[in-house]
Amino acid sequence: MAAVYKTVSKKKARQQVEDMDEDSDVSMNELLEDADDTTDSEEEEEDGVEDRIAEARKQLAAGLMPKTRVLILTSRGVSHRHRHLMADLCALLPHTHKETKLDTKKKTAGYNLLLNSLADLHSCNMIFFLEARKNGQDLYLWLSRPPNGPTIKFHLNNLHTMGELGAGFAGNCLKGGRGVVVFDRSFDEQGPDMSAPGTEYRGLIREMLRGIFCVPKRGVKGMKPFVDRIIGVFGVDGKIWIRVYEIRESEAGKKKDGEETAKPTPRGADGQPEISLVEIGPRFVLTPIVILEGSFGGPVIYENKQYVSPNQVRREARLGKAGRYAQRREVQTDRVFKRADLGLSDNSSRKPDALETRKLFA
């Protein structure tokens, strides 16, 4: 509501200024003075942009991430598993803003206008959009950085939520904590089309995933100062595999009845408590399809030629079943014709022979 109030107040202020400009008479000297003021303001804006860029570079050099806010939402037609995935991601990532379902019936506006306006309204600089098709059979993921792009479209499959894995936030992992995003060596070596030339898109995919899963140190409401999970990004068979693990430290054994002392805490070679990783979910696999230059629009800068849509897979399966059925029917038809030619059927057109076994030994 606060964001809506701000936008409405800004529109009213602009309208008042425009009305004042239309009603007032401006002399030539005032126009010249205004022209000088605009040039000064433009120079000041340019200087301010350069200062902001220099400040951002200093923050990156110091290890601080810029402030990011992710808008996460789904389209209509999603299943319960897709809704649970979105709820799990909102619990894992405290810098997300959850929005209601996007009405995809408004095809005239398109995703470009609707999603970019929503991101501007809620002050989000990343969009995580789940699009369901074929009554929830196929799920596609759109990652975008509004308003100028780029946009990456993935096919999401092999989905398992926290409830299906049976782990959740049962151990040391807390809601609102931060996680360490780890890009495995296989992401660079065995990722999508790693052997093909022109694989500059890998850095773009890495940067988009880093912006989604990396929680900034500041500017996040409700964030806890704990690093208690690891988000692993792996590249196998031309696809991107996402896994979430909990960092669990070994604890000392409890004192039982009849024992003088409890068991000590297991420690490693460096003297620190032993650390183990327990998968808590969610887990899913991403297949890159296309990369657009703009935000949900613009020219195509990358296209995965090896991607096969699930519609094509289902079509080939149906054609295979139809081919096997047609072959069985053909065999049955040939069998009926052969029996008719041999006179073995009741409706055969062949005349019976007087020397047949049926006639001789009847």
mmCIF file of C-alpha atoms in Angstrom:
data_model
loop_
_atom_site.group_PDB
_atom_site.id
_atom_site.type_symbol
_atom_site.label_atom_id
_atom_site.label_comp_id
_atom_site.label_asym_id
_atom_site.label_seq_id
_atom_site.Cartn_x
_atom_site.Cartn_y
_atom_site.Cartn_z
ATOM 1 C CA MET A 1 0.000 0.000 0.000
ATOM 2 C CA ALA A 2 2.871 2.372 0.731
ATOM 3 C CA ALA A 3 4.305 1.818 -2.740
ATOM 4 C CA VAL A 4 0.914 2.481 -4.350
ATOM 5 C CA TYR A 5 0.536 5.658 -2.300
ATOM 6 C CA LYS A 6 3.950 6.877 -3.460
ATOM 7 C CA THR A 7 3.159 6.295 -7.119
ATOM 8 C CA VAL A 8 -0.209 8.074 -6.841
ATOM 9 C CA SER A 9 1.354 11.047 -5.038
ATOM 10 C CA LYS A 10 4.079 11.304 -7.700
ATOM 11 C CA LYS A 11 1.478 11.345 -10.481
ATOM 12 C CA LYS A 12 -0.480 14.098 -8.707
ATOM 13 C CA ALA A 13 2.669 16.193 -8.260
ATOM 14 C CA ARG A 14 3.556 15.836 -11.957
ATOM 15 C CA GLN A 15 0.052 16.835 -12.986
ATOM 16 C CA GLN A 16 0.164 19.958 -10.795
ATOM 17 C CA VAL A 17 3.507 20.994 -12.254
ATOM 18 C CA GLU A 18 2.228 20.523 -15.809
ATOM 19 C CA ASP A 19 -0.864 22.623 -15.057
ATOM 20 C CA MET A 20 1.307 25.408 -13.629
ATOM 21 C CA ASP A 21 3.552 25.346 -16.698
ATOM 22 C CA GLU A 22 0.587 25.645 -19.055
ATOM 23 C CA ASP A 23 -1.006 28.559 -17.167
ATOM 24 C CA SER A 24 2.102 30.666 -16.585
ATOM 25 C CA ASP A 25 3.720 32.960 -19.201
ATOM 26 C CA VAL A 26 7.469 32.636 -19.570
ATOM 27 C CA SER A 27 9.737 35.362 -20.956
ATOM 28 C CA MET A 28 12.831 34.876 -23.148
ATOM 29 C CA ASN A 29 15.225 35.665 -20.300
ATOM 30 C CA GLU A 30 13.591 33.082 -18.084
ATOM 31 C CA LEU A 31 13.850 30.532 -20.870
ATOM 32 C CA LEU A 32 17.563 31.236 -21.210
ATOM 33 C CA GLU A 33 18.043 30.947 -17.481
ATOM 34 C CA ASP A 34 16.102 27.699 -17.453
ATOM 35 C CA ALA A 35 18.246 26.396 -20.294
ATOM 36 C CA ASP A 36 21.377 27.127 -18.291
ATOM 37 C CA ASP A 37 19.864 25.421 -15.253
ATOM 38 C CA THR A 38 19.002 22.297 -17.220
ATOM 39 C CA THR A 39 22.524 21.992 -18.533
ATOM 40 C CA ASP A 40 23.876 22.315 -15.020
ATOM 41 C CA SER A 41 21.420 19.723 -13.770
ATOM 42 C CA GLU A 42 22.387 17.337 -16.565
ATOM 43 C CA GLU A 43 26.036 17.751 -15.682
ATOM 44 C CA GLU A 44 25.221 17.169 -12.040
ATOM 45 C CA GLU A 45 23.273 14.025 -12.948
ATOM 46 C CA GLU A 46 26.210 12.732 -14.976
ATOM 47 C CA ASP A 47 28.541 13.433 -12.082
ATOM 48 C CA GLY A 48 26.120 11.672 -9.727
ATOM 49 C CA VAL A 49 26.004 8.607 -11.986
ATOM 50 C CA GLU A 50 29.798 8.470 -12.099
ATOM 51 C CA ASP A 51 29.934 8.781 -8.313
ATOM 52 C CA ARG A 52 27.429 5.953 -7.905
ATOM 53 C CA ILE A 53 29.403 3.746 -10.283
ATOM 54 C CA ALA A 54 32.623 4.462 -8.387
ATOM 55 C CA GLU A 55 30.902 3.740 -5.083
ATOM 56 C CA ALA A 56 29.494 0.450 -6.421
ATOM 57 C CA ARG A 57 32.958 -0.593 -7.574
ATOM 58 C CA LYS A 58 34.382 0.152 -4.130
ATOM 59 C CA GLN A 59 31.634 -1.936 -2.527
ATOM 60 C CA LEU A 60 32.283 -4.857 -4.857
ATOM 61 C CA ALA A 61 36.020 -4.620 -4.178
ATOM 62 C CA ALA A 62 35.278 -4.666 -0.445
ATOM 63 C CA GLY A 63 33.138 -7.803 -0.832
ATOM 64 C CA LEU A 64 29.735 -6.121 -0.420
ATOM 65 C CA MET A 65 26.949 -7.035 -2.817
ATOM 66 C CA PRO A 66 24.680 -4.307 -4.168
ATOM 67 C CA LYS A 67 21.163 -4.216 -2.813
ATOM 68 C CA THR A 68 18.973 -6.723 -4.618
ATOM 69 C CA ARG A 69 15.296 -7.534 -4.263
ATOM 70 C CA VAL A 70 13.733 -10.442 -6.128
ATOM 71 C CA LEU A 71 10.121 -10.448 -7.311
ATOM 72 C CA ILE A 72 8.878 -14.053 -7.283
ATOM 73 C CA LEU A 73 5.519 -15.047 -8.743
ATOM 74 C CA THR A 74 3.807 -17.696 -10.870
ATOM 75 C CA SER A 75 1.343 -17.815 -13.713
ATOM 76 C CA ARG A 76 -2.109 -19.348 -13.665
ATOM 77 C CA GLY A 77 -2.398 -23.108 -14.034
ATOM 78 C CA VAL A 78 0.381 -24.111 -11.640
ATOM 79 C CA SER A 79 0.031 -27.287 -9.604
ATOM 80 C CA HIS A 80 0.394 -27.729 -5.840
ATOM 81 C CA ARG A 81 4.024 -28.852 -6.246
ATOM 82 C CA HIS A 82 4.860 -25.625 -8.058
ATOM 83 C CA ARG A 83 3.251 -23.575 -5.289
ATOM 84 C CA HIS A 84 5.251 -25.494 -2.678
ATOM 85 C CA LEU A 85 8.431 -24.783 -4.643
ATOM 86 C CA MET A 86 7.709 -21.065 -4.595
ATOM 87 C CA ALA A 87 6.994 -21.195 -0.839
ATOM 88 C CA ASP A 88 10.277 -23.040 -0.214
ATOM 89 C CA LEU A 89 12.259 -20.488 -2.212
ATOM 90 C CA CYS A 90 10.623 -17.601 -0.339
ATOM 91 C CA ALA A 91 11.603 -19.266 2.947
ATOM 92 C CA LEU A 92 15.194 -19.832 1.774
ATOM 93 C CA LEU A 93 15.730 -16.370 0.285
ATOM 94 C CA PRO A 94 14.794 -13.511 2.641
ATOM 95 C CA HIS A 95 15.336 -10.830 -0.032
ATOM 96 C CA THR A 96 12.333 -11.965 -2.116
ATOM 97 C CA HIS A 97 8.924 -10.341 -2.509
ATOM 98 C CA LYS A 98 6.100 -12.795 -3.181
ATOM 99 C CA GLU A 99 3.349 -11.639 -5.517
ATOM 100 C CA THR A 100 0.018 -13.192 -6.521
ATOM 101 C CA LYS A 101 -0.485 -15.148 -9.715
ATOM 102 C CA LEU A 102 -0.046 -13.268 -12.961
ATOM 103 C CA ASP A 103 -3.137 -13.183 -15.150
ATOM 104 C CA THR A 104 -1.884 -14.623 -18.443
ATOM 105 C CA LYS A 105 -5.272 -14.131 -20.121
ATOM 106 C CA LYS A 106 -4.272 -10.547 -20.899
ATOM 107 C CA LYS A 107 -2.209 -11.453 -23.953
ATOM 108 C CA THR A 108 -2.401 -7.935 -25.421
ATOM 109 C CA ALA A 109 -0.227 -6.447 -22.672
ATOM 110 C CA GLY A 110 2.301 -9.267 -22.623
ATOM 111 C CA TYR A 111 4.819 -10.219 -19.952
ATOM 112 C CA ASN A 112 7.028 -7.257 -20.795
ATOM 113 C CA LEU A 113 4.672 -4.558 -19.558
ATOM 114 C CA LEU A 114 3.035 -6.480 -16.690
ATOM 115 C CA LEU A 115 6.127 -7.899 -15.019
ATOM 116 C CA ASN A 116 8.280 -4.812 -15.490
ATOM 117 C CA SER A 117 5.549 -2.603 -14.016
ATOM 118 C CA LEU A 118 5.188 -4.953 -11.026
ATOM 119 C CA ALA A 119 8.942 -4.924 -10.450
ATOM 120 C CA ASP A 120 8.984 -1.121 -10.614
ATOM 121 C CA LEU A 121 6.027 -0.896 -8.232
ATOM 122 C CA HIS A 122 7.683 -3.086 -5.577
ATOM 123 C CA SER A 123 11.248 -1.751 -6.129
ATOM 124 C CA CYS A 124 12.598 -5.097 -7.339
ATOM 125 C CA ASN A 125 15.610 -5.390 -9.639
ATOM 126 C CA MET A 126 15.301 -9.168 -10.299
ATOM 127 C CA ILE A 127 12.310 -11.218 -11.493
ATOM 128 C CA PHE A 128 11.820 -14.931 -10.774
ATOM 129 C CA PHE A 129 8.768 -15.973 -12.820
ATOM 130 C CA LEU A 130 7.410 -19.544 -12.988
ATOM 131 C CA GLU A 131 5.243 -20.168 -16.050
ATOM 132 C CA ALA A 132 3.091 -23.313 -16.201
ATOM 133 C CA ARG A 133 1.761 -24.762 -19.442
ATOM 134 C CA LYS A 134 -0.343 -27.758 -20.487
ATOM 135 C CA ASN A 135 -2.355 -27.716 -17.237
ATOM 136 C CA GLY A 136 0.739 -27.841 -15.065
ATOM 137 C CA GLN A 137 2.569 -30.577 -16.992
ATOM 138 C CA ASP A 138 5.388 -28.274 -18.132
ATOM 139 C CA LEU A 139 7.057 -25.636 -15.978
ATOM 140 C CA TYR A 140 9.296 -22.870 -17.341
ATOM 141 C CA LEU A 141 11.442 -20.446 -15.360
ATOM 142 C CA TRP A 142 12.090 -16.861 -16.481
ATOM 143 C CA LEU A 143 14.939 -14.919 -14.884
ATOM 144 C CA SER A 144 15.071 -11.249 -15.811
ATOM 145 C CA ARG A 145 16.701 -8.027 -14.699
ATOM 146 C CA PRO A 146 14.243 -5.199 -15.398
ATOM 147 C CA PRO A 147 13.907 -2.823 -17.076
ATOM 148 C CA ASN A 148 16.727 -3.315 -19.586
ATOM 149 C CA GLY A 149 17.327 -7.065 -19.375
ATOM 150 C CA PRO A 150 18.667 -9.589 -20.089
ATOM 151 C CA THR A 151 16.149 -12.436 -19.769
ATOM 152 C CA ILE A 152 16.911 -16.165 -19.541
ATOM 153 C CA LYS A 153 14.296 -18.851 -20.104
ATOM 154 C CA PHE A 154 14.781 -22.314 -18.544
ATOM 155 C CA HIS A 155 12.816 -25.532 -18.595
ATOM 156 C CA LEU A 156 12.408 -26.745 -15.007
ATOM 157 C CA ASN A 157 12.019 -30.472 -14.343
ATOM 158 C CA ASN A 158 12.937 -33.183 -11.786
ATOM 159 C CA LEU A 159 11.366 -31.070 -9.065
ATOM 160 C CA HIS A 160 11.416 -32.171 -5.407
ATOM 161 C CA THR A 161 10.221 -29.868 -2.631
ATOM 162 C CA MET A 162 11.182 -29.774 1.035
ATOM 163 C CA GLY A 163 8.095 -31.737 1.988
ATOM 164 C CA GLU A 164 8.937 -34.519 -0.456
ATOM 165 C CA LEU A 165 12.510 -34.792 0.799
ATOM 166 C CA GLY A 166 11.235 -34.849 4.377
ATOM 167 C CA ALA A 167 13.905 -32.496 5.760
ATOM 168 C CA GLY A 168 12.925 -28.841 5.781
ATOM 169 C CA PHE A 169 14.106 -26.521 8.559
ATOM 170 C CA ALA A 170 14.340 -29.318 11.113
ATOM 171 C CA GLY A 171 18.009 -28.918 12.041
ATOM 172 C CA ASN A 172 20.463 -26.047 12.292
ATOM 173 C CA CYS A 173 19.055 -24.256 9.226
ATOM 174 C CA LEU A 174 16.932 -21.237 10.201
ATOM 175 C CA LYS A 175 14.379 -19.283 8.240
ATOM 176 C CA GLY A 176 15.783 -15.897 7.268
ATOM 177 C CA GLY A 177 19.436 -16.937 7.262
ATOM 178 C CA ARG A 178 21.919 -16.528 4.455
ATOM 179 C CA GLY A 179 23.477 -19.214 2.321
ATOM 180 C CA VAL A 180 26.768 -19.721 0.528
ATOM 181 C CA VAL A 181 26.282 -20.117 -3.232
ATOM 182 C CA VAL A 182 28.860 -22.536 -4.650
ATOM 183 C CA PHE A 183 29.379 -22.972 -8.397
ATOM 184 C CA ASP A 184 30.977 -26.365 -8.803
ATOM 185 C CA ARG A 185 33.828 -26.972 -11.218
ATOM 186 C CA SER A 186 31.464 -29.096 -13.293
ATOM 187 C CA PHE A 187 29.413 -25.947 -14.013
ATOM 188 C CA ASP A 188 32.309 -24.676 -16.158
ATOM 189 C CA GLU A 189 33.520 -28.007 -17.486
ATOM 190 C CA GLN A 190 30.330 -29.977 -18.127
ATOM 191 C CA GLY A 191 27.689 -27.264 -18.298
ATOM 192 C CA PRO A 192 25.461 -26.659 -21.321
ATOM 193 C CA ASP A 193 27.458 -26.663 -24.587
ATOM 194 C CA MET A 194 30.800 -26.334 -22.826
ATOM 195 C CA SER A 195 32.793 -27.693 -25.777
ATOM 196 C CA ALA A 196 31.130 -25.442 -28.373
ATOM 197 C CA PRO A 197 32.723 -22.119 -29.322
ATOM 198 C CA GLY A 198 31.124 -18.890 -28.203
ATOM 199 C CA THR A 199 30.225 -19.931 -24.664
ATOM 200 C CA GLU A 200 30.174 -16.409 -23.285
ATOM 201 C CA TYR A 201 26.624 -16.959 -22.111
ATOM 202 C CA ARG A 202 27.931 -19.071 -19.207
ATOM 203 C CA GLY A 203 29.086 -15.963 -17.386
ATOM 204 C CA LEU A 204 25.669 -14.389 -17.945
ATOM 205 C CA ILE A 205 23.877 -17.426 -16.508
ATOM 206 C CA ARG A 206 26.265 -17.430 -13.552
ATOM 207 C CA GLU A 207 25.607 -13.756 -12.860
ATOM 208 C CA MET A 208 21.814 -14.163 -13.049
ATOM 209 C CA LEU A 209 21.820 -17.179 -10.708
ATOM 210 C CA ARG A 210 24.141 -15.343 -8.336
ATOM 211 C CA GLY A 211 21.767 -12.385 -8.232
ATOM 212 C CA ILE A 212 18.845 -14.666 -7.386
ATOM 213 C CA PHE A 213 20.378 -16.965 -4.755
ATOM 214 C CA CYS A 214 22.994 -14.681 -3.144
ATOM 215 C CA VAL A 215 21.476 -12.742 -0.248
ATOM 216 C CA PRO A 216 23.067 -9.297 0.241
ATOM 217 C CA LYS A 217 24.507 -8.409 3.644
ATOM 218 C CA ARG A 218 22.431 -5.252 4.017
ATOM 219 C CA GLY A 219 19.060 -3.880 3.063
ATOM 220 C CA VAL A 220 17.075 -7.066 3.778
ATOM 221 C CA LYS A 221 14.241 -6.973 6.274
ATOM 222 C CA GLY A 222 13.980 -9.939 8.630
ATOM 223 C CA MET A 223 17.393 -11.379 7.739
ATOM 224 C CA LYS A 224 19.313 -13.204 10.468
ATOM 225 C CA PRO A 225 23.117 -12.947 10.749
ATOM 226 C CA PHE A 226 23.712 -16.663 10.208
ATOM 227 C CA VAL A 227 25.290 -18.590 7.352
ATOM 228 C CA ASP A 228 23.794 -22.034 7.823
ATOM 229 C CA ARG A 229 23.181 -23.417 4.329
ATOM 230 C CA ILE A 230 24.930 -24.054 1.029
ATOM 231 C CA ILE A 231 23.289 -23.695 -2.382
ATOM 232 C CA GLY A 232 25.172 -25.826 -4.895
ATOM 233 C CA VAL A 233 25.040 -25.181 -8.644
ATOM 234 C CA PHE A 234 26.285 -28.067 -10.783
ATOM 235 C CA GLY A 235 26.486 -28.573 -14.541
ATOM 236 C CA VAL A 236 25.948 -32.133 -15.794
ATOM 237 C CA ASP A 237 24.710 -33.400 -19.188
ATOM 238 C CA GLY A 238 24.171 -29.888 -20.527
ATOM 239 C CA LYS A 239 21.843 -28.966 -17.658
ATOM 240 C CA ILE A 240 22.090 -26.992 -14.422
ATOM 241 C CA TRP A 241 21.389 -28.902 -11.197
ATOM 242 C CA ILE A 242 20.407 -26.957 -8.056
ATOM 243 C CA ARG A 243 20.856 -28.554 -4.621
ATOM 244 C CA VAL A 244 20.436 -27.017 -1.146
ATOM 245 C CA TYR A 245 22.344 -28.413 1.861
ATOM 246 C CA GLU A 246 22.286 -27.620 5.543
ATOM 247 C CA ILE A 247 25.587 -27.045 7.380
ATOM 248 C CA ARG A 248 25.400 -29.287 10.417
ATOM 249 C CA GLU A 249 28.074 -29.346 13.116
ATOM 250 C CA SER A 250 28.743 -32.353 15.297
ATOM 251 C CA GLU A 251 27.458 -32.048 18.858
ATOM 252 C CA ALA A 252 28.620 -33.547 22.107
ATOM 253 C CA GLY A 253 26.847 -36.654 23.326
ATOM 254 C CA LYS A 254 24.337 -36.359 26.138
ATOM 255 C CA LYS A 255 25.176 -37.691 29.570
ATOM 256 C CA LYS A 256 23.343 -40.912 30.291
ATOM 257 C CA ASP A 257 22.459 -42.522 33.574
ATOM 258 C CA GLY A 258 25.396 -44.345 35.098
ATOM 259 C CA GLU A 259 28.032 -42.379 33.135
ATOM 260 C CA GLU A 260 30.301 -39.896 34.850
ATOM 261 C CA THR A 261 31.013 -37.725 31.798
ATOM 262 C CA ALA A 262 29.356 -37.213 28.463
ATOM 263 C CA LYS A 263 30.982 -38.084 25.180
ATOM 264 C CA PRO A 264 33.199 -35.292 23.836
ATOM 265 C CA THR A 265 32.432 -33.399 20.649
ATOM 266 C CA PRO A 266 34.000 -35.093 17.591
ATOM 267 C CA ARG A 267 36.652 -32.823 16.086
ATOM 268 C CA GLY A 268 38.591 -32.861 12.875
ATOM 269 C CA ALA A 269 42.319 -32.635 12.200
ATOM 270 C CA ASP A 270 42.266 -28.832 12.545
ATOM 271 C CA GLY A 271 40.690 -28.989 15.997
ATOM 272 C CA GLN A 272 37.312 -27.651 14.819
ATOM 273 C CA PRO A 273 34.039 -29.575 15.232
ATOM 274 C CA GLU A 274 33.282 -31.907 12.372
ATOM 275 C CA ILE A 275 30.917 -30.473 9.776
ATOM 276 C CA SER A 276 28.552 -32.468 7.593
ATOM 277 C CA LEU A 277 26.114 -31.500 4.847
ATOM 278 C CA VAL A 278 22.498 -32.659 4.876
ATOM 279 C CA GLU A 279 20.272 -32.023 1.879
ATOM 280 C CA ILE A 280 17.099 -30.168 2.836
ATOM 281 C CA GLY A 281 15.737 -29.190 -0.591
ATOM 282 C CA PRO A 282 14.271 -28.024 -2.783
ATOM 283 C CA ARG A 283 16.051 -29.637 -5.701
ATOM 284 C CA PHE A 284 15.418 -29.119 -9.407
ATOM 285 C CA VAL A 285 17.126 -29.183 -12.804
ATOM 286 C CA LEU A 286 17.264 -26.255 -15.249
ATOM 287 C CA THR A 287 17.727 -26.579 -19.005
ATOM 288 C CA PRO A 288 18.580 -23.258 -20.713
ATOM 289 C CA ILE A 289 16.400 -22.582 -23.747
ATOM 290 C CA VAL A 290 16.933 -19.006 -24.906
ATOM 291 C CA ILE A 291 18.482 -15.726 -23.754
ATOM 292 C CA LEU A 292 16.868 -12.415 -24.740
ATOM 293 C CA GLU A 293 18.638 -9.087 -24.743
ATOM 294 C CA GLY A 294 15.793 -7.102 -23.160
ATOM 295 C CA SER A 295 13.477 -7.716 -20.245
ATOM 296 C CA PHE A 296 10.972 -10.301 -21.559
ATOM 297 C CA GLY A 297 11.631 -9.147 -25.091
ATOM 298 C CA GLY A 298 14.260 -8.050 -27.560
ATOM 299 C CA PRO A 299 16.520 -9.949 -29.939
ATOM 300 C CA VAL A 300 17.737 -13.464 -29.186
ATOM 301 C CA ILE A 301 21.403 -13.533 -28.180
ATOM 302 C CA TYR A 302 21.605 -17.268 -27.425
ATOM 303 C CA GLU A 303 19.508 -20.320 -28.304
ATOM 304 C CA ASN A 304 20.067 -23.892 -27.171
ATOM 305 C CA LYS A 305 19.933 -26.019 -30.327
ATOM 306 C CA GLN A 306 20.034 -29.283 -28.369
ATOM 307 C CA TYR A 307 16.898 -28.540 -26.381
ATOM 308 C CA VAL A 308 13.889 -30.732 -27.149
ATOM 309 C CA SER A 309 10.535 -29.486 -25.895
ATOM 310 C CA PRO A 310 8.376 -31.832 -23.796
ATOM 311 C CA ASN A 311 5.611 -31.461 -26.391
ATOM 312 C CA GLN A 312 7.906 -33.029 -28.976
ATOM 313 C CA VAL A 313 8.787 -35.858 -26.575
ATOM 314 C CA ARG A 314 5.118 -36.611 -25.913
ATOM 315 C CA ARG A 315 4.348 -36.450 -29.643
ATOM 316 C CA GLU A 316 7.079 -38.971 -30.459
ATOM 317 C CA ALA A 317 5.778 -41.275 -27.713
ATOM 318 C CA ARG A 318 2.253 -41.115 -29.156
ATOM 319 C CA LEU A 319 3.546 -41.768 -32.679
ATOM 320 C CA GLY A 320 5.493 -44.780 -31.393
ATOM 321 C CA LYS A 321 2.382 -46.230 -29.768
ATOM 322 C CA ALA A 322 0.332 -45.571 -32.902
ATOM 323 C CA GLY A 323 2.962 -47.290 -35.068
ATOM 324 C CA ARG A 324 2.973 -50.394 -32.883
ATOM 325 C CA TYR A 325 -0.826 -50.550 -32.928
ATOM 326 C CA ALA A 326 -0.917 -50.200 -36.734
ATOM 327 C CA GLN A 327 1.634 -53.023 -37.064
ATOM 328 C CA ARG A 328 -0.479 -55.335 -34.884
ATOM 329 C CA ARG A 329 -3.596 -54.569 -36.910
ATOM 330 C CA GLU A 330 -1.752 -55.267 -40.135
ATOM 331 C CA VAL A 331 -0.597 -58.664 -38.854
ATOM 332 C CA GLN A 332 -4.153 -59.532 -37.782
ATOM 333 C CA THR A 333 -5.532 -58.519 -41.188
ATOM 334 C CA ASP A 334 -2.946 -60.635 -43.045
ATOM 335 C CA ARG A 335 -3.816 -63.599 -40.839
ATOM 336 C CA VAL A 336 -7.522 -63.261 -41.637
ATOM 337 C CA PHE A 337 -6.828 -63.083 -45.393
ATOM 338 C CA LYS A 338 -4.528 -66.130 -45.288
ATOM 339 C CA ARG A 339 -7.115 -68.191 -43.429
ATOM 340 C CA ALA A 340 -9.749 -67.128 -45.949
ATOM 341 C CA ASP A 341 -7.528 -68.156 -48.898
ATOM 342 C CA LEU A 342 -6.871 -71.554 -47.314
ATOM 343 C CA GLY A 343 -10.549 -72.090 -46.637
ATOM 344 C CA LEU A 344 -10.101 -72.295 -42.901
ATOM 345 C CA SER A 345 -12.678 -69.667 -42.092
ATOM 346 C CA ASP A 346 -16.430 -70.046 -42.115
ATOM 347 C CA ASN A 347 -16.950 -67.214 -44.604
ATOM 348 C CA SER A 348 -14.361 -68.489 -47.051
ATOM 349 C CA SER A 349 -15.052 -68.175 -50.804
ATOM 350 C CA ARG A 350 -12.950 -71.250 -51.679
ATOM 351 C CA LYS A 351 -14.873 -74.307 -52.905
ATOM 352 C CA PRO A 352 -14.402 -77.450 -50.794
ATOM 353 C CA ASP A 353 -12.431 -80.295 -52.398
ATOM 354 C CA ALA A 354 -13.855 -83.808 -52.432
ATOM 355 C CA LEU A 355 -10.500 -85.328 -51.453
ATOM 356 C CA GLU A 356 -10.014 -83.196 -48.349
ATOM 357 C CA THR A 357 -9.359 -84.938 -45.072
ATOM 358 C CA ARG A 358 -12.601 -83.617 -43.620
ATOM 359 C CA LYS A 359 -14.574 -85.213 -46.457
ATOM 360 C CA LEU A 360 -12.698 -88.538 -46.562
ATOM 361 C CA PHE A 361 -12.735 -89.270 -42.824
ATOM 362 C CA ALA A 362 -16.014 -87.589 -41.928
#
